[in-house]
Amino acid sequence: AVAAAPRTVAKPAPQTVEVAFVRNGRLTRVERVVPRGVAKPLHALRELVQGPTRVERRQGIRTAIPEGVRPRSVRVRGEVWLASFSRSLVGAGAAKTQRARLAQIAATLAPLGSQQFAAVATEGRLVTTVRLSMRPDAWRAETGENDYRYVVRGIQLRLWMLGYLDRRDVTGSLDYLTEQALLAF
């Protein structure tokens, strides 16, 4: 009698996500393996805020996101990623650094779905909305209540997405229509 050969079951390939970091002033993507049972978008943001590994840092890969930032939540609503982080995301940093942070978040979320925008919030308060696959506009943050930083255009885009403002009224300046939309909200 011939003994049957043991069966081998092929393991499925692990799922991966691409995380955007910075090298020589340009975005670069690195691949990370997603643990089984963990949502890809949340894992991508967790890896993003952890920063590059020691080996990647030796290769010149850096991050503009400050140490200690934590992702709070990430979900999809229509064509928008809603990503919330700890408040330190918009902490100290030059305008170029702030733009790099937003670009890293946008570039990390862009390949994970067909969404066209990412609404970035800290502690549940909207900071800005960025269009994915495009470089974010210059960071011109206003300081609001309790020193929260925000961008008027981001607020207008969010009001438009919620139906309180027409798309043509998203101008980036605080005007009468924006004030009325805020009151209605």
mmCIF file of C-alpha atoms in Angstrom:
data_model
loop_
_atom_site.group_PDB
_atom_site.id
_atom_site.type_symbol
_atom_site.label_atom_id
_atom_site.label_comp_id
_atom_site.label_asym_id
_atom_site.label_seq_id
_atom_site.Cartn_x
_atom_site.Cartn_y
_atom_site.Cartn_z
ATOM 1 C CA ALA A 1 0.000 0.000 0.000
ATOM 2 C CA VAL A 2 1.187 3.441 -0.881
ATOM 3 C CA ALA A 3 0.986 6.096 1.836
ATOM 4 C CA ALA A 4 -0.902 9.230 0.902
ATOM 5 C CA ALA A 5 1.185 12.363 0.682
ATOM 6 C CA PRO A 6 0.309 14.928 3.370
ATOM 7 C CA ARG A 7 -1.890 17.738 2.116
ATOM 8 C CA THR A 8 -0.517 21.220 2.138
ATOM 9 C CA VAL A 9 -2.920 24.088 2.436
ATOM 10 C CA ALA A 10 -1.753 27.286 0.821
ATOM 11 C CA LYS A 11 -1.928 30.202 3.198
ATOM 12 C CA PRO A 12 -3.532 33.302 1.751
ATOM 13 C CA ALA A 13 -1.096 36.108 1.072
ATOM 14 C CA PRO A 14 -1.115 38.656 3.885
ATOM 15 C CA GLN A 15 -2.969 41.894 3.240
ATOM 16 C CA THR A 16 -0.808 44.987 3.039
ATOM 17 C CA VAL A 17 -1.242 48.746 3.046
ATOM 18 C CA GLU A 18 1.001 51.503 1.763
ATOM 19 C CA VAL A 19 1.975 54.213 4.223
ATOM 20 C CA ALA A 20 3.281 57.586 3.018
ATOM 21 C CA PHE A 21 6.445 59.043 4.525
ATOM 22 C CA VAL A 22 8.910 61.687 3.332
ATOM 23 C CA ARG A 23 12.333 61.256 1.734
ATOM 24 C CA ASN A 24 14.306 64.231 0.421
ATOM 25 C CA GLY A 25 11.221 66.447 0.579
ATOM 26 C CA ARG A 26 9.052 64.068 -1.482
ATOM 27 C CA LEU A 27 6.435 61.536 -0.501
ATOM 28 C CA THR A 28 7.519 57.916 -0.581
ATOM 29 C CA ARG A 29 5.394 54.870 0.198
ATOM 30 C CA VAL A 30 6.369 51.874 2.265
ATOM 31 C CA GLU A 31 4.425 48.665 2.621
ATOM 32 C CA ARG A 32 3.098 47.367 5.917
ATOM 33 C CA VAL A 33 1.429 44.013 6.645
ATOM 34 C CA VAL A 34 -2.068 44.245 8.124
ATOM 35 C CA PRO A 35 -2.699 41.875 11.049
ATOM 36 C CA ARG A 36 -5.640 39.519 10.606
ATOM 37 C CA GLY A 37 -8.868 41.011 11.943
ATOM 38 C CA VAL A 38 -7.687 44.634 11.835
ATOM 39 C CA ALA A 39 -9.309 47.148 9.475
ATOM 40 C CA LYS A 40 -6.893 48.260 6.747
ATOM 41 C CA PRO A 41 -7.598 52.025 7.028
ATOM 42 C CA LEU A 42 -7.123 52.125 10.797
ATOM 43 C CA HIS A 43 -3.969 50.021 10.601
ATOM 44 C CA ALA A 44 -2.580 52.282 7.865
ATOM 45 C CA LEU A 45 -3.089 55.365 10.045
ATOM 46 C CA ARG A 46 -1.592 53.604 13.078
ATOM 47 C CA GLU A 47 1.493 52.736 11.056
ATOM 48 C CA LEU A 48 1.625 56.285 9.703
ATOM 49 C CA VAL A 49 1.743 57.893 13.143
ATOM 50 C CA GLN A 50 4.284 55.330 14.411
ATOM 51 C CA GLY A 51 6.664 56.637 11.785
ATOM 52 C CA PRO A 52 9.345 54.893 9.788
ATOM 53 C CA THR A 53 11.219 51.930 11.185
ATOM 54 C CA ARG A 54 14.866 52.185 12.236
ATOM 55 C CA VAL A 55 15.956 50.604 8.941
ATOM 56 C CA GLU A 56 13.804 53.050 6.955
ATOM 57 C CA ARG A 57 15.248 56.004 8.887
ATOM 58 C CA ARG A 58 18.734 54.817 7.936
ATOM 59 C CA GLN A 59 17.540 54.971 4.316
ATOM 60 C CA GLY A 60 16.591 58.639 4.760
ATOM 61 C CA ILE A 61 12.846 58.136 5.238
ATOM 62 C CA ARG A 62 11.288 60.599 7.679
ATOM 63 C CA THR A 63 7.848 61.774 8.811
ATOM 64 C CA ALA A 64 6.355 65.217 9.409
ATOM 65 C CA ILE A 65 3.868 63.841 11.933
ATOM 66 C CA PRO A 66 4.992 64.623 15.477
ATOM 67 C CA GLU A 67 5.670 61.906 17.989
ATOM 68 C CA GLY A 68 2.717 61.081 20.217
ATOM 69 C CA VAL A 69 -0.050 61.631 17.637
ATOM 70 C CA ARG A 70 -2.661 58.881 17.768
ATOM 71 C CA PRO A 71 -5.435 58.052 15.301
ATOM 72 C CA ARG A 72 -8.820 58.201 17.065
ATOM 73 C CA SER A 73 -11.044 56.862 14.281
ATOM 74 C CA VAL A 74 -11.348 56.478 10.543
ATOM 75 C CA ARG A 75 -14.509 55.793 8.596
ATOM 76 C CA VAL A 76 -16.100 56.462 5.223
ATOM 77 C CA ARG A 77 -19.121 58.606 4.513
ATOM 78 C CA GLY A 78 -19.892 58.666 0.804
ATOM 79 C CA GLU A 79 -16.888 60.002 -1.059
ATOM 80 C CA VAL A 80 -15.142 61.249 2.090
ATOM 81 C CA TRP A 81 -12.737 59.632 4.535
ATOM 82 C CA LEU A 82 -13.414 60.953 8.042
ATOM 83 C CA ALA A 83 -10.142 60.650 9.970
ATOM 84 C CA SER A 84 -9.770 61.868 13.524
ATOM 85 C CA PHE A 85 -6.466 62.206 15.358
ATOM 86 C CA SER A 86 -5.252 63.386 18.731
ATOM 87 C CA ARG A 87 -4.898 67.148 19.056
ATOM 88 C CA SER A 88 -1.102 67.101 18.767
ATOM 89 C CA LEU A 89 -1.442 66.517 14.991
ATOM 90 C CA VAL A 90 -1.801 70.268 14.461
ATOM 91 C CA GLY A 91 0.755 71.219 17.080
ATOM 92 C CA ALA A 92 3.864 73.261 16.453
ATOM 93 C CA GLY A 93 5.312 73.279 12.992
ATOM 94 C CA ALA A 94 5.935 75.555 10.050
ATOM 95 C CA ALA A 95 3.423 75.812 7.218
ATOM 96 C CA LYS A 96 5.574 73.462 5.107
ATOM 97 C CA THR A 97 5.530 70.882 7.914
ATOM 98 C CA GLN A 98 1.744 71.178 8.287
ATOM 99 C CA ARG A 99 1.310 70.649 4.527
ATOM 100 C CA ALA A 100 3.570 67.598 4.672
ATOM 101 C CA ARG A 101 1.460 66.113 7.504
ATOM 102 C CA LEU A 102 -1.732 66.531 5.495
ATOM 103 C CA ALA A 103 -0.055 65.166 2.366
ATOM 104 C CA GLN A 104 1.092 62.070 4.274
ATOM 105 C CA ILE A 105 -2.439 61.436 5.578
ATOM 106 C CA ALA A 106 -3.994 61.985 2.137
ATOM 107 C CA ALA A 107 -1.447 59.768 0.369
ATOM 108 C CA THR A 108 -1.957 57.002 2.930
ATOM 109 C CA LEU A 109 -5.771 57.040 2.636
ATOM 110 C CA ALA A 110 -6.014 57.564 -1.160
ATOM 111 C CA PRO A 111 -5.258 53.970 -2.284
ATOM 112 C CA LEU A 112 -7.622 52.437 0.293
ATOM 113 C CA GLY A 113 -10.857 53.292 -1.512
ATOM 114 C CA SER A 114 -12.540 55.383 -4.167
ATOM 115 C CA GLN A 115 -13.101 58.393 -1.894
ATOM 116 C CA GLN A 116 -12.167 61.796 -3.292
ATOM 117 C CA PHE A 117 -11.720 63.740 -0.038
ATOM 118 C CA ALA A 118 -10.324 63.268 3.451
ATOM 119 C CA ALA A 119 -11.811 65.291 6.295
ATOM 120 C CA VAL A 120 -9.124 65.549 8.980
ATOM 121 C CA ALA A 121 -10.219 66.251 12.537
ATOM 122 C CA THR A 122 -8.543 66.487 15.922
ATOM 123 C CA GLU A 123 -10.453 65.491 19.025
ATOM 124 C CA GLY A 124 -13.657 65.420 16.951
ATOM 125 C CA ARG A 125 -13.267 68.956 15.549
ATOM 126 C CA LEU A 126 -12.752 69.435 11.829
ATOM 127 C CA VAL A 127 -9.337 70.856 10.940
ATOM 128 C CA THR A 128 -9.492 70.743 7.150
ATOM 129 C CA THR A 129 -10.675 68.736 4.177
ATOM 130 C CA VAL A 130 -8.155 67.733 1.528
ATOM 131 C CA ARG A 131 -8.757 66.421 -1.944
ATOM 132 C CA LEU A 132 -7.059 63.077 -2.415
ATOM 133 C CA SER A 133 -4.515 62.534 -5.177
ATOM 134 C CA MET A 134 -3.670 66.226 -5.068
ATOM 135 C CA ARG A 135 -1.178 68.203 -3.045
ATOM 136 C CA PRO A 136 -2.998 70.085 -0.251
ATOM 137 C CA ASP A 137 -3.293 73.857 -0.478
ATOM 138 C CA ALA A 138 -1.021 76.026 1.611
ATOM 139 C CA TRP A 139 -1.636 75.650 5.321
ATOM 140 C CA ARG A 140 -3.199 78.928 6.456
ATOM 141 C CA ALA A 141 -4.665 77.896 9.768
ATOM 142 C CA GLU A 142 -6.896 80.068 11.904
ATOM 143 C CA THR A 143 -6.955 79.664 15.665
ATOM 144 C CA GLY A 144 -10.385 79.118 17.124
ATOM 145 C CA GLU A 145 -11.947 78.289 20.437
ATOM 146 C CA ASN A 146 -9.574 76.624 22.933
ATOM 147 C CA ASP A 147 -6.660 77.141 20.493
ATOM 148 C CA TYR A 148 -8.011 74.643 17.928
ATOM 149 C CA ARG A 149 -6.528 75.275 14.501
ATOM 150 C CA TYR A 150 -8.650 75.069 11.353
ATOM 151 C CA VAL A 151 -8.800 76.181 7.718
ATOM 152 C CA VAL A 152 -11.865 78.072 6.445
ATOM 153 C CA ARG A 153 -11.857 76.188 3.125
ATOM 154 C CA GLY A 154 -11.907 72.878 5.010
ATOM 155 C CA ILE A 155 -14.904 74.021 7.041
ATOM 156 C CA GLN A 156 -16.654 75.157 3.842
ATOM 157 C CA LEU A 157 -16.006 71.818 2.125
ATOM 158 C CA ARG A 158 -17.449 69.972 5.095
ATOM 159 C CA LEU A 159 -20.524 72.261 5.099
ATOM 160 C CA TRP A 160 -20.911 71.566 1.373
ATOM 161 C CA MET A 161 -20.698 67.795 1.955
ATOM 162 C CA LEU A 162 -23.379 68.079 4.631
ATOM 163 C CA GLY A 163 -25.644 70.089 2.308
ATOM 164 C CA TYR A 164 -25.417 73.449 4.084
ATOM 165 C CA LEU A 165 -23.409 75.224 1.375
ATOM 166 C CA ASP A 166 -23.283 75.108 -2.432
ATOM 167 C CA ARG A 167 -20.045 73.868 -4.012
ATOM 168 C CA ARG A 168 -19.535 77.183 -5.835
ATOM 169 C CA ASP A 169 -19.541 78.964 -2.440
ATOM 170 C CA VAL A 170 -16.413 77.114 -1.248
ATOM 171 C CA THR A 171 -14.021 80.033 -1.630
ATOM 172 C CA GLY A 172 -11.677 79.772 1.327
ATOM 173 C CA SER A 173 -12.774 83.090 2.786
ATOM 174 C CA LEU A 174 -15.119 83.593 5.694
ATOM 175 C CA ASP A 175 -18.074 85.370 4.076
ATOM 176 C CA TYR A 176 -21.770 85.933 4.730
ATOM 177 C CA LEU A 177 -22.879 82.643 3.115
ATOM 178 C CA THR A 178 -20.401 80.653 5.196
ATOM 179 C CA GLU A 179 -21.571 82.384 8.368
ATOM 180 C CA GLN A 180 -25.193 81.562 7.512
ATOM 181 C CA ALA A 181 -24.287 77.934 6.720
ATOM 182 C CA LEU A 182 -22.524 77.673 10.084
ATOM 183 C CA LEU A 183 -25.570 79.060 11.859
ATOM 184 C CA ALA A 184 -27.826 76.610 10.031
ATOM 185 C CA PHE A 185 -25.517 73.739 10.958
#
